Amino acid sequence: MAAIIEPVTVRPLGYYPETMWVHEDFASFSSNDSAFESYTKQVDELKMQVKDMFINDPTSDPVEKVKLIDSLCRLGVSYQFKIEIEDQMNRIFSLQLNFDDHDYDLYTVALVFRVFRQHGFKMSSEVFNKFKSDDGNFKESLTNDVNGILSLYEAAHLSLHGEDILDQALAYTSAQLDLLGLFPLWFEDLKLASRYSYAKNRIVEVYMWTVAVYFEPPYLLARIILTKIVKFMSIIDDTYDAYATIDELRILTDAIERWDISTIDQLPDYMKFLYNTLLNLYGEFETELESEGRSYGVSYARDALKQMMKAYHIEAEWLNKGYVPSFDEYMENALISCGYHAVAISSFLGMEEIATMEAFEWLKGFPKIDKAAQIICRLMDDITSRVHEQKRNHVATGVECYMKQYGLSEEETVRNFQKTTASAWKDVNEECMRPIVVSMDLLIRFVNLARVIDSLYKGEDKYTNCESLKRYIKSLFFEPIPMEEEAIEAK
């Protein structure tokens, strides 16, 4: 009797680069109470010195105060001085600085302009008139280049001298208090890397992503929650994009919509653990936040996840049918499938009383700043990730859809995407101008989410090609700047 030959399941594997990290890399992340106590004492002393610089600095030039604020912001420690900075910015803005009365150079004027814009104060670009060049192009670039940031990596390597050593030491001690011992190794217990070997193993990169969204110590719980959610989103994305068959995805999408553990038996074996863990994860979030009376946010995050997975499924059906949508049709779905709406809502979890039910309702309605961040994410991702995705059977990206609809070349399409991205950045910045509709602490999450994308997808897809991020991550988490006691005492 002839043996029965089972049909081979063809899967659209992505073959992603392996992770750059091993367990031994994290061996040094252990709690040291005496070290923490020492750091805490030094941070408190340094904070008092900085506050004294705000209050008792004898300088009569408000621009020098703006420069101090800029240093604190660029080093990522401005959250320690919210009240002082707010008071100083309001006072300085009320002075209505007249740059024509002072011999400030272009760098100083641009710095003041940027700091005011970053803190939500509208300032006319006419302040640059006296520097206007023959073609006037420099003013446009200064006005628009407000999305560029000093990355955490660059901040960790600022070459500071003299009086700035205080800021450097404060940045280092705050970072140490926040990061030591907090790296999320929970994924090892779940064996996610071995269970889902087809997916990108990027837990370290995801954590870096989350830290960039909110590095401030008060948002530790929010970071832990968002890291877990983004990690599972990444696995789900690769499941839809680079492993599951269309029939399996139809079952999974339906099960996610139902969000009921009783549907687990309908799933393929490899999906059961993913589904069960996902339901448990959101259940844990509800339990953890319930004690604070803020579990309501979890339902918003769960609904956004369902919405994202429906968008994944639509793209999977397009690929199955060989359908290339128009760019307009593509974007309507792709702004959801990029995941940034779901990530934004998830980023509000754990932000305590700031993230009210009203804030979640506001975000549920896709406000302008949310959509702008989605556009930045979607288009920058499409520009760089298409290179890898074109090597296999993959749904058409925005680049192909745009070329089809408008009859343009790939080069022209990429240029137009870059212009659209720049315009979206203007929307992000405009939404942060006063008066604002929600807390600036919430709005800055959209700014930071867009900054992450700008860092990860400018030039190449660094999330996929993770080797490009290794030196940044090592610098941030494994090679902190040594804090010289002598330098602090000298200060």
Coordinates of C-alpha atoms in Angstrom, one line a residue:
M1 CA 0.0 0.0 0.0
A2 CA 1.4 3.3 -1.0
A3 CA 2.2 5.8 1.7
I4 CA 0.0 8.9 2.0
I5 CA 2.1 12.0 1.2
E6 CA 1.0 15.0 3.2
P7 CA 1.0 18.3 1.3
V8 CA 3.8 20.7 2.2
T9 CA 2.7 24.0 3.7
V10 CA 4.3 26.9 2.0
R11 CA 5.0 29.7 4.3
P12 CA 6.2 33.3 3.4
L13 CA 9.3 33.1 5.7
G14 CA 11.2 36.4 6.3
Y15 CA 14.6 34.9 7.3
Y16 CA 15.5 37.8 9.6
P17 CA 19.0 38.4 11.1
E18 CA 19.6 36.7 14.4
T19 CA 19.6 38.7 17.6
M20 CA 22.9 40.4 18.6
W21 CA 22.5 39.5 22.3
V22 CA 22.9 36.6 24.6
H23 CA 21.9 36.0 28.2
E24 CA 25.4 36.8 29.5
D25 CA 25.1 40.3 28.2
F26 CA 22.6 41.1 31.0
A27 CA 24.5 39.4 33.9
S28 CA 25.6 42.8 35.2
F29 CA 22.0 44.0 35.7
S30 CA 21.7 43.2 39.4
S31 CA 20.4 45.2 42.3
N32 CA 22.9 47.0 44.5
D33 CA 21.2 48.8 47.4
S34 CA 24.3 50.6 48.6
A35 CA 25.1 51.9 45.1
F36 CA 21.5 53.0 44.7
E37 CA 21.6 54.8 48.0
S38 CA 24.8 56.6 47.0
Y39 CA 23.4 57.6 43.6
T40 CA 20.2 58.8 45.3
K41 CA 22.1 61.1 47.6
Q42 CA 24.2 62.6 44.8
V43 CA 21.2 63.1 42.6
D44 CA 19.4 65.0 45.4
E45 CA 22.4 67.2 45.9
L46 CA 22.8 67.9 42.2
K47 CA 19.1 68.7 41.8
M48 CA 19.3 71.4 44.5
Q49 CA 22.3 72.9 42.8
V50 CA 20.5 73.1 39.4
K51 CA 17.4 74.7 41.1
D52 CA 19.7 77.2 42.7
M53 CA 21.1 78.1 39.3
F54 CA 17.5 78.8 38.1
I55 CA 16.7 81.0 41.1
N56 CA 19.9 82.7 42.1
D57 CA 21.9 82.9 38.9
P58 CA 23.0 86.5 38.8
T59 CA 22.9 86.7 35.0
S60 CA 20.4 89.3 33.7
D61 CA 20.3 87.8 30.2
P62 CA 17.2 85.5 29.9
V63 CA 18.8 83.8 26.9
E64 CA 21.3 82.2 29.2
K65 CA 18.4 80.7 31.2
V66 CA 17.1 79.3 27.9
K67 CA 20.5 77.8 27.2
L68 CA 20.4 76.1 30.6
I69 CA 16.9 74.8 29.9
D70 CA 18.1 73.5 26.5
S71 CA 21.0 71.6 28.2
L72 CA 18.6 69.9 30.6
C73 CA 16.2 68.9 27.9
R74 CA 19.0 67.6 25.6
L75 CA 20.4 65.5 28.5
G76 CA 17.0 64.1 29.3
V77 CA 16.7 65.4 32.9
S78 CA 14.3 68.3 32.4
Y79 CA 11.5 66.2 34.0
Q80 CA 13.3 66.8 37.3
F81 CA 12.7 70.5 37.0
K82 CA 9.2 70.8 35.5
I83 CA 8.0 73.6 37.8
E84 CA 11.2 75.6 37.5
I85 CA 11.3 75.3 33.8
E86 CA 7.7 76.2 33.4
D87 CA 8.1 79.3 35.6
Q88 CA 11.2 80.4 33.7
M89 CA 9.7 79.9 30.3
N90 CA 6.5 81.8 31.1
R91 CA 8.6 84.7 32.6
I92 CA 11.0 84.8 29.6
F93 CA 8.2 84.6 27.1
S94 CA 6.4 87.5 28.8
L95 CA 9.4 89.7 28.3
Q96 CA 8.8 89.5 24.5
L97 CA 12.5 89.2 23.6
N98 CA 13.6 91.6 20.9
F99 CA 16.5 90.1 19.1
D100 CA 17.2 93.2 17.1
D101 CA 18.3 94.9 20.3
H102 CA 21.1 92.4 20.9
D103 CA 24.0 91.1 18.9
Y104 CA 23.0 87.5 19.0
D105 CA 24.4 85.1 16.4
L106 CA 22.3 82.8 14.3
Y107 CA 23.0 79.8 16.5
T108 CA 21.7 81.5 19.6
V109 CA 18.6 82.8 17.9
A110 CA 17.9 79.4 16.5
L111 CA 18.4 77.7 19.9
V112 CA 16.0 80.1 21.6
F113 CA 13.5 79.6 18.8
R114 CA 13.7 75.9 19.1
V115 CA 13.4 75.8 22.9
F116 CA 10.3 78.1 22.8
R117 CA 8.7 75.9 20.1
Q118 CA 9.5 72.7 22.1
H119 CA 7.7 74.1 25.1
G120 CA 4.6 75.0 23.2
F121 CA 5.2 78.8 22.8
K122 CA 4.5 80.2 19.3
M123 CA 7.3 82.3 18.1
S124 CA 7.4 83.9 14.7
S125 CA 10.2 82.8 12.3
E126 CA 10.6 86.5 11.5
V127 CA 13.2 86.6 14.2
F128 CA 15.6 85.2 11.5
N129 CA 15.0 88.1 9.1
K130 CA 18.3 89.8 9.9
F131 CA 20.2 86.6 9.0
K132 CA 18.3 86.1 5.8
S133 CA 20.6 84.9 3.0
D134 CA 20.2 85.7 -0.6
D135 CA 18.1 82.6 -1.4
G136 CA 16.3 82.5 2.0
N137 CA 16.5 78.7 2.2
F138 CA 18.2 78.6 5.6
K139 CA 15.1 80.1 7.3
E140 CA 12.8 77.4 5.9
S141 CA 15.2 74.6 7.1
L142 CA 15.5 76.1 10.6
T143 CA 11.7 76.5 10.9
N144 CA 11.0 72.9 9.7
D145 CA 13.8 71.1 11.4
V146 CA 12.1 70.9 14.8
N147 CA 11.8 67.2 14.8
G148 CA 15.5 66.5 14.9
I149 CA 16.6 65.4 18.4
L150 CA 19.7 64.5 20.3
S151 CA 19.3 60.8 20.7
L152 CA 19.9 59.1 24.1
Y153 CA 23.1 57.7 22.6
E154 CA 24.4 61.2 21.7
A155 CA 23.3 62.6 25.0
A156 CA 25.4 59.9 26.8
H157 CA 28.4 61.0 24.8
L158 CA 28.1 64.8 25.0
S159 CA 31.5 66.4 25.4
L160 CA 30.8 68.7 28.3
H161 CA 33.3 70.9 30.0
G162 CA 33.4 73.3 32.9
E163 CA 30.0 74.2 34.5
D164 CA 28.2 71.7 32.3
I165 CA 29.8 68.8 34.3
L166 CA 26.9 69.2 36.7
D167 CA 24.4 68.4 34.0
Q168 CA 26.4 65.4 32.8
A169 CA 26.7 63.9 36.3
L170 CA 23.0 64.4 36.9
A171 CA 22.1 62.7 33.6
Y172 CA 24.3 59.8 34.4
T173 CA 23.1 59.2 38.0
S174 CA 19.4 59.5 37.0
A175 CA 19.9 57.0 34.1
Q176 CA 21.6 54.5 36.4
L177 CA 18.9 54.7 39.0
D178 CA 16.3 54.1 36.3
L179 CA 17.9 51.3 34.3
L180 CA 20.0 49.1 36.5
G181 CA 18.2 45.9 37.2
L182 CA 15.1 46.8 35.3
F183 CA 15.7 45.1 31.9
P184 CA 12.7 42.9 31.1
L185 CA 14.0 39.3 31.0
W186 CA 10.5 38.0 31.4
F187 CA 10.5 36.8 27.8
E188 CA 13.1 34.1 28.6
D189 CA 10.6 32.4 30.9
L190 CA 8.0 32.4 28.1
K191 CA 10.6 30.9 25.7
L192 CA 9.3 33.2 23.0
A193 CA 12.5 33.1 21.0
S194 CA 12.3 29.3 20.6
R195 CA 8.6 29.1 20.3
Y196 CA 8.4 31.7 17.5
S197 CA 11.8 31.3 15.8
Y198 CA 10.3 32.7 12.6
A199 CA 9.8 36.1 14.2
K200 CA 12.4 38.8 14.8
N201 CA 14.0 38.3 18.2
R202 CA 14.3 42.0 19.2
I203 CA 13.5 42.3 22.9
V204 CA 16.5 44.5 23.5
E205 CA 15.6 46.8 20.6
V206 CA 12.0 46.9 21.8
Y207 CA 13.2 47.9 25.3
M208 CA 15.3 50.7 23.7
W209 CA 12.2 51.8 21.8
T210 CA 10.2 52.0 25.0
V211 CA 12.9 53.8 26.9
A212 CA 12.9 56.4 24.1
V213 CA 9.2 56.9 24.6
Y214 CA 9.5 57.6 28.3
F215 CA 12.8 57.4 30.1
E216 CA 11.6 59.3 33.2
P217 CA 11.8 57.2 36.4
P218 CA 8.1 57.8 37.3
Y219 CA 7.0 55.9 34.2
L220 CA 8.6 52.6 35.1
L221 CA 5.3 50.7 35.1
A222 CA 4.3 52.3 31.8
R223 CA 7.7 51.1 30.3
I224 CA 7.2 47.6 31.5
I225 CA 3.7 47.4 30.1
L226 CA 4.6 48.9 26.7
T227 CA 7.7 46.7 26.3
K228 CA 5.6 43.6 26.7
I229 CA 2.9 44.9 24.4
V230 CA 5.3 46.0 21.6
K231 CA 7.2 42.7 21.9
F232 CA 3.9 40.7 21.3
M233 CA 2.9 43.1 18.5
S234 CA 6.2 42.3 16.8
I235 CA 5.6 38.6 17.0
I236 CA 2.0 39.0 15.8
D237 CA 3.2 41.1 12.9
D238 CA 5.7 38.5 11.8
T239 CA 3.0 35.8 12.3
Y240 CA 0.7 37.5 9.8
D241 CA 3.5 38.7 7.5
A242 CA 6.1 35.9 7.5
Y243 CA 4.7 32.6 8.7
A244 CA 1.0 31.8 8.9
T245 CA -1.1 30.7 6.0
I246 CA -4.2 32.6 5.0
D247 CA -6.5 29.9 6.5
E248 CA -4.7 30.1 9.8
L249 CA -4.9 33.9 9.8
R250 CA -8.6 33.8 9.3
I251 CA -9.0 31.6 12.4
L252 CA -6.6 33.8 14.4
T253 CA -8.3 37.1 13.4
D254 CA -11.7 35.7 14.4
A255 CA -10.3 34.4 17.7
I256 CA -8.8 37.8 18.6
E257 CA -12.0 39.6 17.8
R258 CA -13.9 37.3 20.1
W259 CA -11.2 37.5 22.8
D260 CA -12.5 34.4 24.5
I261 CA -10.2 31.6 25.7
S262 CA -12.9 29.0 24.7
T263 CA -11.9 29.7 21.0
I264 CA -8.3 28.5 21.6
D265 CA -9.0 24.9 20.4
Q266 CA -9.8 26.2 16.9
L267 CA -6.3 27.6 16.5
P268 CA -3.2 25.7 15.1
D269 CA -1.0 24.4 17.9
Y270 CA 1.7 27.0 17.5
M271 CA -0.8 29.8 17.9
K272 CA -2.4 28.5 21.1
F273 CA 0.4 29.6 23.4
L274 CA 0.5 33.0 21.7
Y275 CA -3.2 33.5 22.0
N276 CA -3.4 32.3 25.6
T277 CA -0.4 34.4 26.7
L278 CA -1.9 37.5 25.0
L279 CA -5.2 37.2 26.8
N280 CA -3.4 36.6 30.1
L281 CA -1.1 39.6 29.6
Y282 CA -4.0 42.0 29.2
G283 CA -5.7 40.4 32.1
E284 CA -2.6 41.0 34.2
F285 CA -2.6 44.7 33.2
E286 CA -6.2 45.0 34.3
T287 CA -5.4 43.5 37.7
E288 CA -2.3 45.6 38.2
L289 CA -4.1 48.9 37.3
E290 CA -7.3 48.0 39.0
S291 CA -5.8 48.8 42.4
E292 CA -5.2 52.3 41.2
G293 CA -8.7 52.7 39.7
R294 CA -7.3 52.9 36.2
S295 CA -8.0 49.6 34.6
Y296 CA -10.3 51.3 32.1
G297 CA -7.4 52.0 29.9
V298 CA -6.8 48.3 29.2
S299 CA -10.0 48.0 27.2
Y300 CA -8.9 50.9 24.9
A301 CA -5.6 49.2 24.3
R302 CA -7.2 45.8 23.7
D303 CA -9.6 47.3 21.2
A304 CA -6.8 49.1 19.4
L305 CA -4.9 45.8 19.2
K306 CA -7.9 44.1 17.6
Q307 CA -8.2 46.9 15.1
M308 CA -4.5 46.5 14.2
M309 CA -4.9 42.8 13.7
K310 CA -7.9 43.3 11.4
A311 CA -5.7 45.6 9.3
Y312 CA -3.0 42.9 9.2
H313 CA -5.6 40.5 8.0
I314 CA -6.8 42.7 5.2
E315 CA -3.2 42.9 3.9
A316 CA -2.9 39.2 4.1
E317 CA -6.1 38.8 2.0
W318 CA -4.7 41.3 -0.5
L319 CA -1.5 39.2 -0.8
N320 CA -3.5 36.0 -1.1
K321 CA -5.5 37.5 -4.0
G322 CA -2.6 39.1 -5.6
Y323 CA -4.3 42.5 -5.3
V324 CA -2.5 45.8 -5.4
P325 CA -4.7 48.5 -4.0
S326 CA -4.6 52.2 -4.9
F327 CA -2.5 54.3 -2.6
D328 CA -5.6 55.9 -1.0
E329 CA -7.1 52.5 -0.2
Y330 CA -3.7 51.2 1.0
M331 CA -3.2 54.2 3.4
E332 CA -6.7 53.9 4.9
N333 CA -5.7 50.5 6.1
A334 CA -1.9 50.9 6.5
L335 CA -2.2 53.7 9.0
I336 CA -3.7 51.2 11.3
S337 CA -1.5 48.3 10.3
C338 CA 1.6 50.3 11.1
G339 CA 0.6 49.7 14.7
Y340 CA 1.3 53.2 16.0
H341 CA -2.3 54.0 17.0
A342 CA -2.3 50.8 19.1
V343 CA 1.2 51.6 20.5
A344 CA 0.1 55.2 21.3
I345 CA -2.9 54.0 23.3
S346 CA -0.8 51.3 25.0
S347 CA 1.8 54.0 26.0
F348 CA -0.9 55.7 28.1
L349 CA -1.2 52.6 30.3
G350 CA 0.7 53.0 33.6
M351 CA 1.0 56.8 33.3
E352 CA -1.1 57.2 36.4
E353 CA -3.6 60.0 36.9
I354 CA -2.4 61.9 33.8
A355 CA -4.0 59.3 31.5
T356 CA -7.6 59.9 32.3
M357 CA -10.6 58.2 30.7
E358 CA -11.1 61.5 28.8
A359 CA -7.6 61.2 27.5
F360 CA -8.2 57.7 26.2
E361 CA -11.5 58.8 24.6
W362 CA -9.6 61.7 22.9
L363 CA -7.0 59.3 21.5
K364 CA -9.6 56.8 20.4
G365 CA -10.9 59.5 18.0
F366 CA -7.6 59.6 16.1
P367 CA -6.6 63.2 16.8
K368 CA -4.3 65.1 14.4
I369 CA -1.1 64.4 16.3
D370 CA -1.9 60.6 16.4
K371 CA -2.5 60.5 12.7
A372 CA 0.7 62.5 12.0
A373 CA 2.7 60.0 14.0
Q374 CA 1.1 57.1 12.0
I375 CA 2.0 58.8 8.7
I376 CA 5.6 59.2 9.8
C377 CA 5.8 55.6 10.9
R378 CA 4.1 54.1 7.8
L379 CA 6.0 56.0 5.2
M380 CA 9.4 55.8 6.7
D381 CA 8.9 52.1 7.3
D382 CA 7.7 51.6 3.7
I383 CA 10.7 53.5 2.2
T384 CA 13.3 51.3 4.0
S385 CA 11.6 47.9 4.7
R386 CA 10.5 47.4 1.1
V387 CA 14.1 46.5 0.2
H388 CA 14.0 43.4 2.4
E389 CA 10.4 42.6 1.7
Q390 CA 10.8 42.6 -2.1
K391 CA 13.0 39.5 -1.8
R392 CA 10.0 37.3 -1.1
N393 CA 6.3 37.1 -1.8
H394 CA 4.9 40.1 0.1
V395 CA 1.9 42.4 0.0
A396 CA 2.6 45.6 -1.9
T397 CA 4.0 48.5 0.2
G398 CA 2.9 52.1 -0.1
V399 CA 5.7 52.7 -2.5
E400 CA 4.3 50.2 -5.1
C401 CA 0.7 51.4 -4.5
Y402 CA 1.7 55.1 -5.0
M403 CA 3.7 54.3 -8.2
K404 CA 0.7 52.5 -9.5
Q405 CA -1.9 55.2 -8.7
Y406 CA 0.2 58.2 -9.9
G407 CA 2.4 56.6 -12.5
L408 CA 5.6 57.9 -10.9
S409 CA 9.1 56.3 -10.6
E410 CA 10.3 54.8 -7.4
E411 CA 12.7 57.7 -6.8
E412 CA 9.9 60.3 -7.3
T413 CA 7.7 58.3 -5.0
V414 CA 10.3 58.2 -2.2
R415 CA 10.8 62.0 -2.6
N416 CA 7.1 62.6 -2.2
F417 CA 6.9 60.3 0.8
Q418 CA 9.7 62.3 2.4
K419 CA 7.8 65.6 1.8
T420 CA 4.7 64.1 3.3
T421 CA 6.7 62.9 6.3
A422 CA 8.1 66.4 6.8
S423 CA 4.6 67.9 6.6
A424 CA 3.4 65.3 9.2
W425 CA 6.2 66.5 11.5
K426 CA 4.8 70.0 11.2
D427 CA 1.4 68.7 12.4
V428 CA 3.1 67.0 15.4
N429 CA 4.8 70.2 16.4
E430 CA 1.7 72.3 15.8
E431 CA -0.4 70.1 18.1
C432 CA 2.1 70.8 20.9
M433 CA 1.7 74.5 20.6
R434 CA -0.3 76.2 23.4
P435 CA -3.2 76.1 24.1
I436 CA -3.1 72.3 24.2
V437 CA -6.0 69.9 24.5
V438 CA -4.4 67.3 26.7
S439 CA -1.5 67.3 29.1
M440 CA 1.9 67.9 27.5
D441 CA 3.1 64.8 29.3
L442 CA 0.8 62.8 27.0
L443 CA 1.5 64.8 23.8
I444 CA 5.3 64.3 24.2
R445 CA 4.7 60.5 23.8
F446 CA 3.6 61.1 20.2
V447 CA 6.7 63.3 19.6
N448 CA 8.9 60.6 21.1
L449 CA 7.2 57.8 19.2
A450 CA 7.8 59.7 16.0
R451 CA 11.4 60.3 17.0
V452 CA 12.0 56.6 17.5
I453 CA 10.8 55.9 14.0
D454 CA 13.0 58.6 12.6
S455 CA 16.0 57.0 14.4
L456 CA 15.1 53.4 13.4
Y457 CA 14.0 53.8 9.8
K458 CA 16.1 56.7 8.5
G459 CA 18.3 55.4 5.8
E460 CA 17.7 51.7 6.5
D461 CA 15.4 49.4 8.5
K462 CA 17.5 49.2 11.7
Y463 CA 14.9 47.2 13.5
T464 CA 15.3 44.3 11.1
N465 CA 19.0 44.9 10.4
C466 CA 19.7 45.0 14.1
E467 CA 23.5 45.1 13.8
S468 CA 23.1 48.8 13.1
L469 CA 21.7 49.4 16.6
K470 CA 24.2 47.4 18.6
R471 CA 26.7 50.2 19.3
Y472 CA 23.9 52.5 20.4
I473 CA 22.4 50.0 22.7
K474 CA 25.7 49.0 24.2
S475 CA 26.4 52.6 24.9
L476 CA 23.0 53.2 26.6
F477 CA 22.7 50.1 28.7
F478 CA 26.1 48.5 29.1
E479 CA 28.7 51.3 29.0
P480 CA 27.5 54.2 31.1
I481 CA 29.6 57.3 31.5
P482 CA 31.7 56.9 34.7
M483 CA 30.7 59.6 37.2
E484 CA 33.9 61.1 38.5
E485 CA 33.6 62.1 42.2
E486 CA 36.4 64.6 41.7
A487 CA 34.6 66.4 38.9
I488 CA 31.5 66.7 41.0
E489 CA 33.4 68.0 44.0
A490 CA 35.2 70.4 41.8
K491 CA 31.9 71.8 40.7

